mmCIF file of C-alpha atoms and ligand atoms in Angstrom:
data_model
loop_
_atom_site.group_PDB
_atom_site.id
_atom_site.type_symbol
_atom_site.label_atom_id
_atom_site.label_comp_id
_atom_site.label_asym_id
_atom_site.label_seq_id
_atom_site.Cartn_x
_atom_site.Cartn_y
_atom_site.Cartn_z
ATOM 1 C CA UNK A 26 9.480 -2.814 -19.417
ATOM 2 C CA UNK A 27 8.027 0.923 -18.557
ATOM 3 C CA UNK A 28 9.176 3.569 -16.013
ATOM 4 C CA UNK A 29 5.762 5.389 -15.100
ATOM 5 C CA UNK A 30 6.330 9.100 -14.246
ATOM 6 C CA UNK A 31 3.627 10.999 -13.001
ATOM 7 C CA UNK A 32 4.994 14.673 -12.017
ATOM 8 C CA UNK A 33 2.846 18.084 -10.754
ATOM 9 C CA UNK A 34 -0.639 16.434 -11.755
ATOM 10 C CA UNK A 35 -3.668 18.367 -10.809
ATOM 11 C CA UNK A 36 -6.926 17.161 -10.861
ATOM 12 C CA UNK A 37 -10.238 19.112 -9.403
ATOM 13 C CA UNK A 38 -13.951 18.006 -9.894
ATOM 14 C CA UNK A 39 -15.353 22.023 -9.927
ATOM 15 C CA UNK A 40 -14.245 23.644 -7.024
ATOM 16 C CA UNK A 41 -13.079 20.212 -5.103
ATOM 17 C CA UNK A 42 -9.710 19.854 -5.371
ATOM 18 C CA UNK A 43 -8.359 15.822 -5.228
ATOM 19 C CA UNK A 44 -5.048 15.668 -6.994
ATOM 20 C CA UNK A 45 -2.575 19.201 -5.687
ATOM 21 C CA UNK A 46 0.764 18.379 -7.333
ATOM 22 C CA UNK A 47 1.087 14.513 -6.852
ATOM 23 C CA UNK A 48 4.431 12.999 -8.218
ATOM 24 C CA UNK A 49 5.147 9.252 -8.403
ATOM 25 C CA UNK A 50 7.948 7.153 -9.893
ATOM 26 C CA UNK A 51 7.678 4.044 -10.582
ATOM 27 C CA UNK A 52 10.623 1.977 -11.860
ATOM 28 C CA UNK A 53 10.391 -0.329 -14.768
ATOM 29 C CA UNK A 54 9.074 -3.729 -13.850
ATOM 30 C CA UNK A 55 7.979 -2.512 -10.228
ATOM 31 C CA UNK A 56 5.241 -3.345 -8.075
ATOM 32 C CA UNK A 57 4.191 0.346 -6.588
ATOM 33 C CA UNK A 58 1.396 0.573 -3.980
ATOM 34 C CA UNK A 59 0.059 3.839 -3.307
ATOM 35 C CA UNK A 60 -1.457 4.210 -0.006
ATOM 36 C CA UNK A 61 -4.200 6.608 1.330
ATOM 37 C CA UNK A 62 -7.614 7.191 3.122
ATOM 38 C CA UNK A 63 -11.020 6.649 1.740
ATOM 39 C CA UNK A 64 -11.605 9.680 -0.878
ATOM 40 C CA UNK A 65 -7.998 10.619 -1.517
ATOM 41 C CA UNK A 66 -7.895 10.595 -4.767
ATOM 42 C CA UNK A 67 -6.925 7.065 -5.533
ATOM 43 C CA UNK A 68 -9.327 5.894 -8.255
ATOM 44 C CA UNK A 69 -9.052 9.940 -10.091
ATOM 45 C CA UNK A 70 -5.650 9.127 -9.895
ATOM 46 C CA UNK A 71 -5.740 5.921 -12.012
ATOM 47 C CA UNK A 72 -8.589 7.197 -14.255
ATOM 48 C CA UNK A 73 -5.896 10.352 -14.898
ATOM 49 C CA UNK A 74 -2.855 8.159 -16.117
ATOM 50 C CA UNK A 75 -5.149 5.499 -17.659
ATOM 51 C CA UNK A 76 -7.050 8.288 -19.604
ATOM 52 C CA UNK A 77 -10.295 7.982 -18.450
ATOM 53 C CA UNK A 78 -10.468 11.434 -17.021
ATOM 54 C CA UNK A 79 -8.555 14.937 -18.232
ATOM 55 C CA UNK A 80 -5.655 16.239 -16.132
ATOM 56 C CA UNK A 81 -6.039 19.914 -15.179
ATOM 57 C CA UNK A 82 -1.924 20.822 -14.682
ATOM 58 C CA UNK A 83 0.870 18.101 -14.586
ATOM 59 C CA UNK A 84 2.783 15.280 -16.563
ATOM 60 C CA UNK A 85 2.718 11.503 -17.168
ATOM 61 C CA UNK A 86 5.168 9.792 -18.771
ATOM 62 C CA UNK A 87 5.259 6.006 -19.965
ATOM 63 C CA UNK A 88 8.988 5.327 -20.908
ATOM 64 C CA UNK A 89 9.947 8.123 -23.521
ATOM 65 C CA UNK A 90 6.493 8.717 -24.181
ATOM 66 C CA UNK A 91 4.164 11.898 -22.732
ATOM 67 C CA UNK A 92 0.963 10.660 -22.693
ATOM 68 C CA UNK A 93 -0.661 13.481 -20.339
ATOM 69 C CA UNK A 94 0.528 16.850 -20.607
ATOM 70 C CA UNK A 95 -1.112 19.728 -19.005
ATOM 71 C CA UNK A 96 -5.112 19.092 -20.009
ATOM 72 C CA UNK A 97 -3.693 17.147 -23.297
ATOM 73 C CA UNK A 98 -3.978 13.363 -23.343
ATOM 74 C CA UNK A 99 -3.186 10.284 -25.979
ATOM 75 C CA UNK A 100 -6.005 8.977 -26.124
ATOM 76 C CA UNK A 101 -6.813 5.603 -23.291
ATOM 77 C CA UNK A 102 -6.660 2.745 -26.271
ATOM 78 C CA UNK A 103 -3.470 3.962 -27.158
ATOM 79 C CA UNK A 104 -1.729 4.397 -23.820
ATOM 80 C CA UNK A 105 -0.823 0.873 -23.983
ATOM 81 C CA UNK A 106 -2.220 0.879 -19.909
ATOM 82 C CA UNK A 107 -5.102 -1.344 -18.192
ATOM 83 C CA UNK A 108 -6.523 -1.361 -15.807
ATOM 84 C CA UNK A 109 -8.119 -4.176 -12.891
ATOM 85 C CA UNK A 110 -11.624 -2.264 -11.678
ATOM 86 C CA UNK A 111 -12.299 -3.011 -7.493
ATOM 87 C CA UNK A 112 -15.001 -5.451 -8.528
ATOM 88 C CA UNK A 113 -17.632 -6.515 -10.975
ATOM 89 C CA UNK A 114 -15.103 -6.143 -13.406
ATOM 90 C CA UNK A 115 -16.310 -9.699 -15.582
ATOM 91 C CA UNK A 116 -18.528 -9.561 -18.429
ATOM 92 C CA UNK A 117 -21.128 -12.020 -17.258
ATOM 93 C CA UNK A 118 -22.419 -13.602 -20.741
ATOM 94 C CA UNK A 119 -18.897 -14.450 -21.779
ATOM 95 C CA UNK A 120 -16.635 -17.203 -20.195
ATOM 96 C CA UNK A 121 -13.774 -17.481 -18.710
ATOM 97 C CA UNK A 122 -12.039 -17.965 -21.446
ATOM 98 C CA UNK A 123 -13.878 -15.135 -23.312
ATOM 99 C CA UNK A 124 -13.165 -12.862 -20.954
ATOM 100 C CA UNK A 125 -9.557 -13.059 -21.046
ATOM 101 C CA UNK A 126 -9.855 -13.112 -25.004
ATOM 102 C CA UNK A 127 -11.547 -9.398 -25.386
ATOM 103 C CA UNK A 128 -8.485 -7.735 -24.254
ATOM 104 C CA UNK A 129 -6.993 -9.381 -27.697
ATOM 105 C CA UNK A 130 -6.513 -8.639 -31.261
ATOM 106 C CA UNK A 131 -9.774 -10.114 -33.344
ATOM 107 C CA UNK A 132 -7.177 -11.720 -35.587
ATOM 108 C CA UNK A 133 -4.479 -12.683 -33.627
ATOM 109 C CA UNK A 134 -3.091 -16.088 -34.248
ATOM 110 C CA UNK A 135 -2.849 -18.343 -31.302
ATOM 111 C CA UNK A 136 -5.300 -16.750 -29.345
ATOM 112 C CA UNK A 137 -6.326 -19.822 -27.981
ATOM 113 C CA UNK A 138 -3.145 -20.312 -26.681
ATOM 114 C CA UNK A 139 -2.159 -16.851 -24.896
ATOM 115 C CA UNK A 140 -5.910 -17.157 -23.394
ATOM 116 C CA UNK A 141 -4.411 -20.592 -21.822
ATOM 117 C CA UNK A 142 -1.102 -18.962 -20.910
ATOM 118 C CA UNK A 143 -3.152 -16.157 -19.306
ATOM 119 C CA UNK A 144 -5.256 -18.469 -17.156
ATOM 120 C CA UNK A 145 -2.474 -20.618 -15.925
ATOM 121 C CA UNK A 146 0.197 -17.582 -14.865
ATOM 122 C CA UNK A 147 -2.960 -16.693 -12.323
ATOM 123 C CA UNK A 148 -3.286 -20.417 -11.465
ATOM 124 C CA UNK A 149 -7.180 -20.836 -13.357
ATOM 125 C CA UNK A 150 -5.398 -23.171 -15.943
ATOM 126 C CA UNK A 151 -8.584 -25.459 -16.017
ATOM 127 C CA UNK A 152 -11.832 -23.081 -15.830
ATOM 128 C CA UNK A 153 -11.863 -21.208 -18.833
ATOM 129 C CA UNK A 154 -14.752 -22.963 -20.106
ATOM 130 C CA UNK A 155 -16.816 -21.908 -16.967
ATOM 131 C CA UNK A 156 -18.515 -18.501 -16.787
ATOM 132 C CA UNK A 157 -17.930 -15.854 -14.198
ATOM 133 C CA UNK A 158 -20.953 -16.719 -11.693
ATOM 134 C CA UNK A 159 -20.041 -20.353 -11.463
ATOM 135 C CA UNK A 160 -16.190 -18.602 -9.914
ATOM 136 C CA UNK A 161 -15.165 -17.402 -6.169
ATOM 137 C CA UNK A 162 -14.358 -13.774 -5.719
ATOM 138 C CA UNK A 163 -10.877 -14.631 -5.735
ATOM 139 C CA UNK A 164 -11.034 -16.351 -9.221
ATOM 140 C CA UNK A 165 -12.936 -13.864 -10.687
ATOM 141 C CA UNK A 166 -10.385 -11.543 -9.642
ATOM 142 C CA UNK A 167 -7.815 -13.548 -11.081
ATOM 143 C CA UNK A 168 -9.478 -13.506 -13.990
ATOM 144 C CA UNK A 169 -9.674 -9.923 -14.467
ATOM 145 C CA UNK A 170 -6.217 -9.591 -13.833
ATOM 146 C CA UNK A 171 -5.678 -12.161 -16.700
ATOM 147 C CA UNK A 172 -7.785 -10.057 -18.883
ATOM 148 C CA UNK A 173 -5.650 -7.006 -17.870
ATOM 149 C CA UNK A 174 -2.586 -8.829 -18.909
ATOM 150 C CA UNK A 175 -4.323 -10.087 -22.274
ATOM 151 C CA UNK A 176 -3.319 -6.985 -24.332
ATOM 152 C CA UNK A 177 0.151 -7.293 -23.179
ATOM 153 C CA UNK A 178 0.244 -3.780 -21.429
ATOM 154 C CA UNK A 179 3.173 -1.884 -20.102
ATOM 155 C CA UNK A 180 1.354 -0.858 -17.224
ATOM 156 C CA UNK A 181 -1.225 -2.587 -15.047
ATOM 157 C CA UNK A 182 -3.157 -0.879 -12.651
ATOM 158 C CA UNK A 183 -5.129 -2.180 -9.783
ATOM 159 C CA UNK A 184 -7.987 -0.377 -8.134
ATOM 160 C CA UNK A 185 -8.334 -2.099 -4.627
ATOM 161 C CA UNK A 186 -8.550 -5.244 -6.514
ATOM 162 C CA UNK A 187 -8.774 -7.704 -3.230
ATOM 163 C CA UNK A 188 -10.789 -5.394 -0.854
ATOM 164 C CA UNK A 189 -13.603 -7.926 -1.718
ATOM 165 C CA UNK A 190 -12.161 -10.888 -1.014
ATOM 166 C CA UNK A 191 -12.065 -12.373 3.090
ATOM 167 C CA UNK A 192 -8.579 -11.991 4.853
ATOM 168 C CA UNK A 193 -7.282 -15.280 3.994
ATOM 169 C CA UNK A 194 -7.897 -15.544 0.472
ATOM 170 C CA UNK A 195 -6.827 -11.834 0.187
ATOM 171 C CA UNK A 196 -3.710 -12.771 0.800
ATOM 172 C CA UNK A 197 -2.963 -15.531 -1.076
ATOM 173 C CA UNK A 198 -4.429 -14.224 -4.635
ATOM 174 C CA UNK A 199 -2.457 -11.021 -3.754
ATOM 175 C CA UNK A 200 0.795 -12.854 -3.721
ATOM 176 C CA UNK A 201 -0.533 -15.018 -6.763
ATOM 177 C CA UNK A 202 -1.429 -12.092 -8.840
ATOM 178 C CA UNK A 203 2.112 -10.087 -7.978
ATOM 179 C CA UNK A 204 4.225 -13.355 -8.848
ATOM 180 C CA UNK A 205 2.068 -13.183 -12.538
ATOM 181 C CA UNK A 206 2.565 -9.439 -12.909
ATOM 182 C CA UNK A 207 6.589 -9.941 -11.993
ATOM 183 C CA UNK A 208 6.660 -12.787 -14.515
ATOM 184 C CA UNK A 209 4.859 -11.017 -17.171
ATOM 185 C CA UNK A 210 7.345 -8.138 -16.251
ATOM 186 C CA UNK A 211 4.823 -5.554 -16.330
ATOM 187 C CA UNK A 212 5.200 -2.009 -14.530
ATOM 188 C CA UNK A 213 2.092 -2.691 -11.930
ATOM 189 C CA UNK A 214 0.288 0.312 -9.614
ATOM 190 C CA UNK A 215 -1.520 -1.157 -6.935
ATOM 191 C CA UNK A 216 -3.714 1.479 -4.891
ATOM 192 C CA UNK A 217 -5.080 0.695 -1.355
ATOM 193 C CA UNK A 218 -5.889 2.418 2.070
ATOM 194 C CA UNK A 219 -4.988 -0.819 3.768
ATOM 195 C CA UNK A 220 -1.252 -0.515 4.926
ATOM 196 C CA UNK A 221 -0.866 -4.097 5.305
ATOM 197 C CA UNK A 222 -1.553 -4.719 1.779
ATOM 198 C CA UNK A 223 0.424 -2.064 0.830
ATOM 199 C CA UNK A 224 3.470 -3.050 2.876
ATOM 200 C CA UNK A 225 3.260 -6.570 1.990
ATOM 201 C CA UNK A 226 2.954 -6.850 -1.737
ATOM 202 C CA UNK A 227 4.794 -3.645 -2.937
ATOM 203 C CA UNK A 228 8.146 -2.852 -3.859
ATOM 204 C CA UNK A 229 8.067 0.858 -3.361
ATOM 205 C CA UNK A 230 4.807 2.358 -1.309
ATOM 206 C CA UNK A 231 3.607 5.831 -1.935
ATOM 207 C CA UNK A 232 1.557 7.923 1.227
ATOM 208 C CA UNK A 233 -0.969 10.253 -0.383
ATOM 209 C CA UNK A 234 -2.574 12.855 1.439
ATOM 210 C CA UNK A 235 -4.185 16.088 0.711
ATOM 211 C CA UNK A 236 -3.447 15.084 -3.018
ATOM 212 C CA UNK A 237 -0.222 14.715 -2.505
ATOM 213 C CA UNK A 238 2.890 11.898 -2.106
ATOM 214 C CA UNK A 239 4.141 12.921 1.342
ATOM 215 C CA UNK A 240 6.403 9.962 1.158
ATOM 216 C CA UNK A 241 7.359 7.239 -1.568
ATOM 217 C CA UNK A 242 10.033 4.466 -0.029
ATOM 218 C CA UNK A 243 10.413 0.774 0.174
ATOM 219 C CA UNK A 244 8.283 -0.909 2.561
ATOM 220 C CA UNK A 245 10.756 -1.339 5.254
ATOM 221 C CA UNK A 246 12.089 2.554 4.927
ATOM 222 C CA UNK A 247 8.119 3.972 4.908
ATOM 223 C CA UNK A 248 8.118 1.760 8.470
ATOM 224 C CA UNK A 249 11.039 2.161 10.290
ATOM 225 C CA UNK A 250 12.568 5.914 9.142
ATOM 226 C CA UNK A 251 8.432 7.630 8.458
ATOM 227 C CA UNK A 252 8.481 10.864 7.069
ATOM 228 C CA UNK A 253 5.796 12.906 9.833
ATOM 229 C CA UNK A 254 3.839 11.225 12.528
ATOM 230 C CA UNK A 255 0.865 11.462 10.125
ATOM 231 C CA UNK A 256 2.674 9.027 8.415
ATOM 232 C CA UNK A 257 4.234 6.793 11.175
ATOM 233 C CA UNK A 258 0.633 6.329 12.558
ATOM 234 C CA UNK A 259 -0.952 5.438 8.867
ATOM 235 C CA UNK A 260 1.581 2.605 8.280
ATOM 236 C CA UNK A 261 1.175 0.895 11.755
ATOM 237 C CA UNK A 262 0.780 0.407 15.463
ATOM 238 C CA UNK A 263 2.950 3.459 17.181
ATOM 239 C CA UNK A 264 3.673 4.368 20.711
ATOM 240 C CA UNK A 265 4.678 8.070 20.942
ATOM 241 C CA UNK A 266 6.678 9.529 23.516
ATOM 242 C CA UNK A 267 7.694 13.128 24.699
ATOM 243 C CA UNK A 268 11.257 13.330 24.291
ATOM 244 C CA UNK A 269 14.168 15.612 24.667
ATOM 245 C CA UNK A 270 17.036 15.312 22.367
ATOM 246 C CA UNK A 271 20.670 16.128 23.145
ATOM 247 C CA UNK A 272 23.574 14.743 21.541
ATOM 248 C CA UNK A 273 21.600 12.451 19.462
ATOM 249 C CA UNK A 274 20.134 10.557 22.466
ATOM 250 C CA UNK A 275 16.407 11.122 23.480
ATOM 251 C CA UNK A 276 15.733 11.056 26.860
ATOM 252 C CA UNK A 277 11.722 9.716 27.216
ATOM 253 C CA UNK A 278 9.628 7.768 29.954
ATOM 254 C CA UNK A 279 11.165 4.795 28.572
ATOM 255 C CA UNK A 280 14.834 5.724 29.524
ATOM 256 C CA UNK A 281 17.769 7.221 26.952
ATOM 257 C CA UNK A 282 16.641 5.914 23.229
ATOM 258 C CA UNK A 283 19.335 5.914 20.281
ATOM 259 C CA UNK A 284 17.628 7.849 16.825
ATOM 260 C CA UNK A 285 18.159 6.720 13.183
ATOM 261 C CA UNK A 286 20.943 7.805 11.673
ATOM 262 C CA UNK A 287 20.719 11.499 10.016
ATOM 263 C CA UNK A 288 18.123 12.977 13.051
ATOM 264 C CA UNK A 289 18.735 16.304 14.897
ATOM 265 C CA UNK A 290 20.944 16.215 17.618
ATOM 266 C CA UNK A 291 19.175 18.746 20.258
ATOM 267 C CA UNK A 292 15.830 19.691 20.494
ATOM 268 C CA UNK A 293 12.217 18.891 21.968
ATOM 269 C CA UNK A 294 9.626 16.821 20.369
ATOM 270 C CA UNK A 295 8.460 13.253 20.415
ATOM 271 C CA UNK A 296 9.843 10.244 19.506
ATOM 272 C CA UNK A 297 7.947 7.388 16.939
ATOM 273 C CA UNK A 298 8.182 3.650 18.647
ATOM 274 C CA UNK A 299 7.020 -0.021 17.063
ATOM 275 C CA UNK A 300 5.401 -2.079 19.415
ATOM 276 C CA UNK A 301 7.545 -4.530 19.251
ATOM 277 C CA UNK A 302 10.647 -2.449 19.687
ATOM 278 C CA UNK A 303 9.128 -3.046 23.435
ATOM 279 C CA UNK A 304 10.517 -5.790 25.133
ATOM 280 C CA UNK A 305 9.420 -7.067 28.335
ATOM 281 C CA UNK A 306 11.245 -7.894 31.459
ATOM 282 C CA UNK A 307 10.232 -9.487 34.700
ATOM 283 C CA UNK A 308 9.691 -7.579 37.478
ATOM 284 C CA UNK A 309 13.057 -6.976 38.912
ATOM 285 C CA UNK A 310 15.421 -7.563 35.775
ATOM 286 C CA UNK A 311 15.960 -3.935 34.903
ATOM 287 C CA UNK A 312 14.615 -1.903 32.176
ATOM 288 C CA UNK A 313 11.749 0.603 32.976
ATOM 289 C CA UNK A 314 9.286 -0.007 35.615
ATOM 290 C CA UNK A 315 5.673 -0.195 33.751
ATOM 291 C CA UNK A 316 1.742 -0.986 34.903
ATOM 292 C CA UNK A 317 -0.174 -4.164 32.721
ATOM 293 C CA UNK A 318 -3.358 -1.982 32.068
ATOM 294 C CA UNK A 319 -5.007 -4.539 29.506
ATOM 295 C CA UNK A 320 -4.359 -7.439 26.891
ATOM 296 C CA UNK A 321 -5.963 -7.788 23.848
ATOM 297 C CA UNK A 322 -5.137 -11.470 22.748
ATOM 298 C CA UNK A 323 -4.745 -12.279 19.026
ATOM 299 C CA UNK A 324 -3.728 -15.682 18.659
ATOM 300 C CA UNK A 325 -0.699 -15.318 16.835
ATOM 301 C CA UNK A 326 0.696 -12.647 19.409
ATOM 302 C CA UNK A 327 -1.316 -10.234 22.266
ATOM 303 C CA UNK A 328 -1.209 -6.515 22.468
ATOM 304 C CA UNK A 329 -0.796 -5.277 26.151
ATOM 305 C CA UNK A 330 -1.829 -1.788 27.149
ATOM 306 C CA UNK A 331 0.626 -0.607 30.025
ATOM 307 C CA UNK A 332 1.227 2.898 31.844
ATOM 308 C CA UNK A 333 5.006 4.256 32.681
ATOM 309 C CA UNK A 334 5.415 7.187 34.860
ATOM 310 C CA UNK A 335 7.258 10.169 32.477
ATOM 311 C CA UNK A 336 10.182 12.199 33.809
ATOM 312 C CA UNK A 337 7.755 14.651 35.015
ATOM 313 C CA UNK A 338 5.872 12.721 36.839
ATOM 314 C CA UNK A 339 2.913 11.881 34.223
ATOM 315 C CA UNK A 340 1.552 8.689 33.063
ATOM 316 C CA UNK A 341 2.040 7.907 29.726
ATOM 317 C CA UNK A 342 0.523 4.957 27.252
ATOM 318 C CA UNK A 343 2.491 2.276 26.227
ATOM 319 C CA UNK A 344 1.643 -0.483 24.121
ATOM 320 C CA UNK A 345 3.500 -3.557 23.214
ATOM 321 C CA UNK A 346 3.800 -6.877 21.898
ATOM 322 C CA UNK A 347 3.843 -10.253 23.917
ATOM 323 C CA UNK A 348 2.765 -13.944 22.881
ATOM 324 C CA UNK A 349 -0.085 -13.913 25.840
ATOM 325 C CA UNK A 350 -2.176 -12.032 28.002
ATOM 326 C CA UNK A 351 -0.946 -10.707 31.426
ATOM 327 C CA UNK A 352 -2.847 -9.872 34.031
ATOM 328 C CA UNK A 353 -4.175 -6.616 34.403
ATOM 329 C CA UNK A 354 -1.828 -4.323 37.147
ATOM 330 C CA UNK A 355 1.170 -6.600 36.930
ATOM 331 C CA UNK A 356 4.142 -4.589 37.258
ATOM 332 C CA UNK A 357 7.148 -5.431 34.605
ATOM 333 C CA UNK A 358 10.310 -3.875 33.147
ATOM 334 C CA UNK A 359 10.868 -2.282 29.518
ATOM 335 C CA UNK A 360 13.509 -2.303 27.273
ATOM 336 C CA UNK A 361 13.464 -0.576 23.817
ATOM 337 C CA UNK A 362 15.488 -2.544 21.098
ATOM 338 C CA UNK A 363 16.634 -0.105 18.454
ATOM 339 C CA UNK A 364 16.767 3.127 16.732
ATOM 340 C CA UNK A 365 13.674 5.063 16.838
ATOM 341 C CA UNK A 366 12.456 8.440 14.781
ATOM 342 C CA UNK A 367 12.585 11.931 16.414
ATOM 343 C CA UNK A 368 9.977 14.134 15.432
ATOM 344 C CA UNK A 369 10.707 17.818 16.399
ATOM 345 C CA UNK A 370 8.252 19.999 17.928
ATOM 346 C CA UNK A 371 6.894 22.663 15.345
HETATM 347 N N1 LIG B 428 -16.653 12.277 -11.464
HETATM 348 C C1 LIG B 428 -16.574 12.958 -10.323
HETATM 349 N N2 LIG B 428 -17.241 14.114 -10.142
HETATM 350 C C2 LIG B 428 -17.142 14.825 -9.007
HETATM 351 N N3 LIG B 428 -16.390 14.454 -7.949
HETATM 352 C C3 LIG B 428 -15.704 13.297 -8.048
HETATM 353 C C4 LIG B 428 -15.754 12.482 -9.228
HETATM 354 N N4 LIG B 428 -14.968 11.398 -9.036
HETATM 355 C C5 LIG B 428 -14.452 11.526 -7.786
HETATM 356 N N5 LIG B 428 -14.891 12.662 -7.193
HETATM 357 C C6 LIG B 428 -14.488 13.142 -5.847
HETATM 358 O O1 LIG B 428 -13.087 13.145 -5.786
HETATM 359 C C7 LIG B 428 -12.608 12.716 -4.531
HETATM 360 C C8 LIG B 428 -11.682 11.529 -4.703
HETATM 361 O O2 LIG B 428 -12.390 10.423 -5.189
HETATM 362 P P1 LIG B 428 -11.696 9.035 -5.546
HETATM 363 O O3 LIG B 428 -12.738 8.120 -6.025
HETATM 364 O O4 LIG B 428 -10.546 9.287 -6.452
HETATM 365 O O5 LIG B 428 -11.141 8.611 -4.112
HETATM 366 P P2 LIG B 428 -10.495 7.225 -3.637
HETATM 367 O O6 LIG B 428 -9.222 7.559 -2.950
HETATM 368 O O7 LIG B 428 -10.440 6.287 -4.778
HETATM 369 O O8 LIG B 428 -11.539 6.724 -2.539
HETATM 370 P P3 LIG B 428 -11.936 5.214 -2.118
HETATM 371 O O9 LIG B 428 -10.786 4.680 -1.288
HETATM 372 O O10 LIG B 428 -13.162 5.410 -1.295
HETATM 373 O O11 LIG B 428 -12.181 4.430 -3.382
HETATM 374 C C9 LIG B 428 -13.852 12.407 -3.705
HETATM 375 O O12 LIG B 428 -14.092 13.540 -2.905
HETATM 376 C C10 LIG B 428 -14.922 12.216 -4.740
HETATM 377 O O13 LIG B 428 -16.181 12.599 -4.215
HETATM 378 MG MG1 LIG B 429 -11.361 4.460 -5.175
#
């Protein structure tokens, strides 16, 4: 079991900037996704603490040991850190099986046997013998993160391993390959730009922009209590809302809204809502009066569009969450259900 420290790195390809000071922490044991946009800095990041690239400034730490510091590295094969590439990871002339063994000693004894224990903690207990084009994305996948694991590392990193893969399967080899990195109690880094992945599978998420960790929290903190708007909007569906603050109660176009705990008390800005905070009412049961604009239906729930009339008089968006359409111009009441975040006006 590894703590992974990462502090101050800085990482530019000639004059372009990508890593300005990140610092992550990532308990021993932990599943830690760090989230950001296309050309962030993800991959340089991994490359940096797996030692495939040179740091220019900055610190990472695996347990007691240093392994970057400044433009000083140990070198990769000794960093006792693998990682799982985004795809075409599998040698294609070697099975399953042989796959999974070259992350081992040559003269291990019972390779045979940690090869099978490999391929059944991803649930590919029978196909070692096959090679890597006769296997679905999603078991090749779970063979490279078996091949990852061979080695025994103490950290396991995981470059937008499932981006490949169709929504359904994604998310079922996602939760197969964090119950095998949990059992094989290996510190795991999972980067992503999809928040949903992000939200779902890690134990601590980490925003990155402008290479930098604006925020590092538990799924359900990132969500509910974001650091900036930036932020709010990045992890999910918001509906924001010009608001005026005094003693801790924001007055908005959807009435008087309680803030999380530890916000400013007075002051002008907007306020951060979750769809589904929104509750509907029928016309005539209270809450705010709002206008059914549009419904986009999903199955498992719909998204309506509606309009409410602001304090001074000027429409503002809405959006919320219902289990079906409803037809456009409908008129119904609004209730928010909750604390929401204040963001002050700068
Ligand atoms: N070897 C390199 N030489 C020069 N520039 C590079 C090199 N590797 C990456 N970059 C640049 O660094 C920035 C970050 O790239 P990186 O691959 O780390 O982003 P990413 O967050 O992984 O993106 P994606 O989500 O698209 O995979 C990009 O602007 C990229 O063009
Ligand atoms: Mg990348």
């Amino acid at each position: 079991m590894t703590r992974l420290q990462v502090t101050g790195l800085h990482k530019a390809f000639g004059r372009t900037e990508v890593l300005r000071g990140l610092d992550l922490d990532v308990p021993s044991g932990a599943f830690a996704a760090v989230l950001g946009p296309s050309g962030c800095g993800k991959t340089t990041l991994l490359r940096v603490i797996a030692g495939f690239e040179d740091a220019d400034a900055g610190e990472v730490r695996l347990g007691e040991r240093v392994v970057v510091s400044g433009r000083r590295g140990v070198p990769a094969e000794r960093r006792r850190v693998t990682i799982v590439p985004q795809e075409g990871a599998l040698f294609p002339h070697l099975s399953v099986a042989g796959n999974v063994a070259f992350g081992l000693p040559r003269r291990m004894r019972d390779r045979r046997d940690r090869v099978a224990d490999l391929l059944a903690l991803v649930g590919l207990g029978d196909l070692g013998r096959r090679m890597p084009s006769e296997l679905s994305g999603g078991q090749q996948q779970r063979v490279a993160v078996a091949r990852a694991l061979a080695p025994g590392p103490d950290v396991v990193l995981l470059d937008e391993p499932f981006s490949a893969l169709d929504a359904a399967l994604r998310a079922s080899v996602r939760e197969d390959v964090r119950t095998a990195l949990h059992e094989a109690n290996t510190t795991a880094v999972l980067v992503t730009h999809d928040q949903e992945e992000a939200l779902s599978t890690a134990d601590v998420v980490a925003v990155v922009r402008e290479g930098r960790v604006v925020q590092a929290a538990t799924p359900e903190q990132l969500y509910r209590a974001p650091a900036d708007l930036a932020v709010a909007a990045f992890v999910g569906e918001v509906v924001v809302l010009p608001a005026e603050v005094s003693d801790g109660v924001a007055r908005t176009a959807l009435g008087r809204l309680s803030l999380l705990r530890g916000q400013v008390t007075a002051g002008r800005g907007v306020v951060a809502v979750r769809p589904e905070q929104i509750h509907l009412l029928r016309s005539g049961r209270g809450g705010v009066t709002a206008r059914v604009l549009g419904t986009a239906f999903y199955g498992h729930d719909a998204a309506v569009r509606l309009e409410v009339t602001g304090p001074d008089g000027v429409a503002v968006p809405v959006l919320c969450r219902t289990q079906g359409p409803l037809p456009a111009d409908d008129e119904v009441g609004l209730l928010v259900a909750g604390p929401v975040s204040f963001f002050a006006a700068s």
